[in-house]
Amino acid sequence: MSLWKSWLEKKKVLIADGGWGTELQKRGLPPGEPPEAWNISHPEEVGAVALSYAEEGAEIILTNTFGGSPFKLAKVHLEGKVAEINRRGAEISKRGAGDRALVFASMGPSGEFMAPLGTVSEEDMMKGFVEQASALAEGGADGIVVETMMDLAEAKAALLAARQSTSLPVAVTMTFNKGPKGFATMMGIRPEQAAAELEKSGADIVGANCGAGIDQMIDLMKRMRSATVLPLWCKPNAGLPELIDGKTVYRESPEMMASKLKALVQAGANIVGGCCGTTPVHIRAFVRERNILTG
Ligand SMILES: [Zn+2]
């Protein structure tokens, strides 16, 4: 049995880490600088984020490689560093995690549209994600999490790329917003559809991240659970971002979010972490609540 499955069986609910971007900013990452560049220039700061989550008891730690696809890195003139940035990102998180936590390496959207809407062919999209996924595997990642996806075709391309170039388990989570007609990604994909199609395409874990605070995430998990038997992974934001005095503020407190963990698990979630605005204190509260729930 793969490691993540035996850990899930033993713990019943796994807690993953929280936000990375906000934590790196606290450690001095200037706005506008690509966080992934820090895997080379500031490895100690990146490692400190991984360590802070592992120390609070998260069983799954991500990597600072969300924007590490060749498409994204080309936009910040780092296209020659794809292999190094991703390999180092995985190595840094592995060091921080030690044997306390598994490392699922993050792959975010390419920022490009696939044909026919855009100009990138499926083949090129896959080639880009293959480059990223192989470097993450080389760095020692225990799994891959394709996240914040809006387009099902791109999500599938990333999943397939990770499958073809590594032997790692692959999770895929998409970002849904609630509109007048219910939940959908920016490209109009509904949660039930995402869960069913990603399961059919061979994902090990599916889910939702970002775009929603914890109450909406409970709804989202119910919808995805109705369409798949796979383990569900969710990463709620600490609420929706609000702009106050020119600063982005997330209002959901660790206590408030942890108090809803039970409802989230009852709705079908198996792995719970946090997205934008969540901190090591949020993760500590989740771990404590999970330990009470699973006794
Ligand atoms: Zn987020």
PDB file of C-alpha atoms in Angstrom, residues 11 13-16 214-215 218 221 234 236 254-274 282-294:
ATOM      1  CA  LYS A  11      -5.246   8.652  11.106  1.00  0.00           C
ATOM      2  CA  VAL A  13      -8.335  12.232   8.452  1.00  0.00           C
ATOM      3  CA  LEU A  14      -5.024  13.728   7.335  1.00  0.00           C
ATOM      4  CA  ILE A  15      -4.136  17.349   7.976  1.00  0.00           C
ATOM      5  CA  ALA A  16      -2.109  19.092   5.273  1.00  0.00           C
ATOM      6  CA  ILE A 214     -14.747  26.949   5.157  1.00  0.00           C
ATOM      7  CA  ASP A 215     -18.577  27.150   4.992  1.00  0.00           C
ATOM      8  CA  ILE A 218     -18.423  22.095   3.280  1.00  0.00           C
ATOM      9  CA  MET A 221     -17.240  18.591  -0.460  1.00  0.00           C
ATOM     10  CA  CYS A 234      -9.800  20.373   0.457  1.00  0.00           C
ATOM     11  CA  PRO A 236     -10.322  26.349   2.229  1.00  0.00           C
ATOM     12  CA  PRO A 254      -8.010  29.207  13.527  1.00  0.00           C
ATOM     13  CA  GLU A 255     -10.696  28.499  16.170  1.00  0.00           C
ATOM     14  CA  MET A 256     -13.565  29.287  13.805  1.00  0.00           C
ATOM     15  CA  MET A 257     -12.148  27.098  11.039  1.00  0.00           C
ATOM     16  CA  ALA A 258     -11.279  24.213  13.375  1.00  0.00           C
ATOM     17  CA  SER A 259     -14.793  24.274  14.840  1.00  0.00           C
ATOM     18  CA  LYS A 260     -16.101  23.310  11.370  1.00  0.00           C
ATOM     19  CA  LEU A 261     -13.702  20.431  10.768  1.00  0.00           C
ATOM     20  CA  LYS A 262     -16.277  17.887  11.889  1.00  0.00           C
ATOM     21  CA  ALA A 263     -18.843  19.169   9.375  1.00  0.00           C
ATOM     22  CA  LEU A 264     -16.206  19.172   6.660  1.00  0.00           C
ATOM     23  CA  VAL A 265     -15.320  15.538   7.374  1.00  0.00           C
ATOM     24  CA  GLN A 266     -18.987  14.558   7.542  1.00  0.00           C
ATOM     25  CA  ALA A 267     -19.433  16.191   4.149  1.00  0.00           C
ATOM     26  CA  GLY A 268     -16.805  13.819   2.778  1.00  0.00           C
ATOM     27  CA  ALA A 269     -13.374  15.426   3.190  1.00  0.00           C
ATOM     28  CA  ASN A 270     -10.484  13.051   3.943  1.00  0.00           C
ATOM     29  CA  ILE A 271      -7.526  15.435   3.746  1.00  0.00           C
ATOM     30  CA  VAL A 272      -7.874  18.981   5.067  1.00  0.00           C
ATOM     31  CA  GLY A 273      -5.355  21.764   4.726  1.00  0.00           C
ATOM     32  CA  GLY A 274      -5.572  25.493   4.188  1.00  0.00           C
ATOM     33  CA  HIS A 282      -4.722  27.392  11.722  1.00  0.00           C
ATOM     34  CA  ILE A 283      -3.048  24.055  11.045  1.00  0.00           C
ATOM     35  CA  ARG A 284      -2.306  23.540  14.749  1.00  0.00           C
ATOM     36  CA  ALA A 285      -6.018  24.100  15.475  1.00  0.00           C
ATOM     37  CA  PHE A 286      -7.026  21.610  12.746  1.00  0.00           C
ATOM     38  CA  VAL A 287      -4.623  18.974  14.115  1.00  0.00           C
ATOM     39  CA  ARG A 288      -5.940  19.419  17.659  1.00  0.00           C
ATOM     40  CA  GLU A 289      -9.564  19.169  16.490  1.00  0.00           C
ATOM     41  CA  ARG A 290      -8.832  16.149  14.296  1.00  0.00           C
ATOM     42  CA  ASN A 291      -7.200  14.375  17.240  1.00  0.00           C
ATOM     43  CA  ILE A 292     -10.320  14.972  19.331  1.00  0.00           C
ATOM     44  CA  LEU A 293     -12.648  13.799  16.531  1.00  0.00           C
ATOM     45  CA  THR A 294     -10.759  10.606  15.726  1.00  0.00           C
TER      46      THR A 294
END
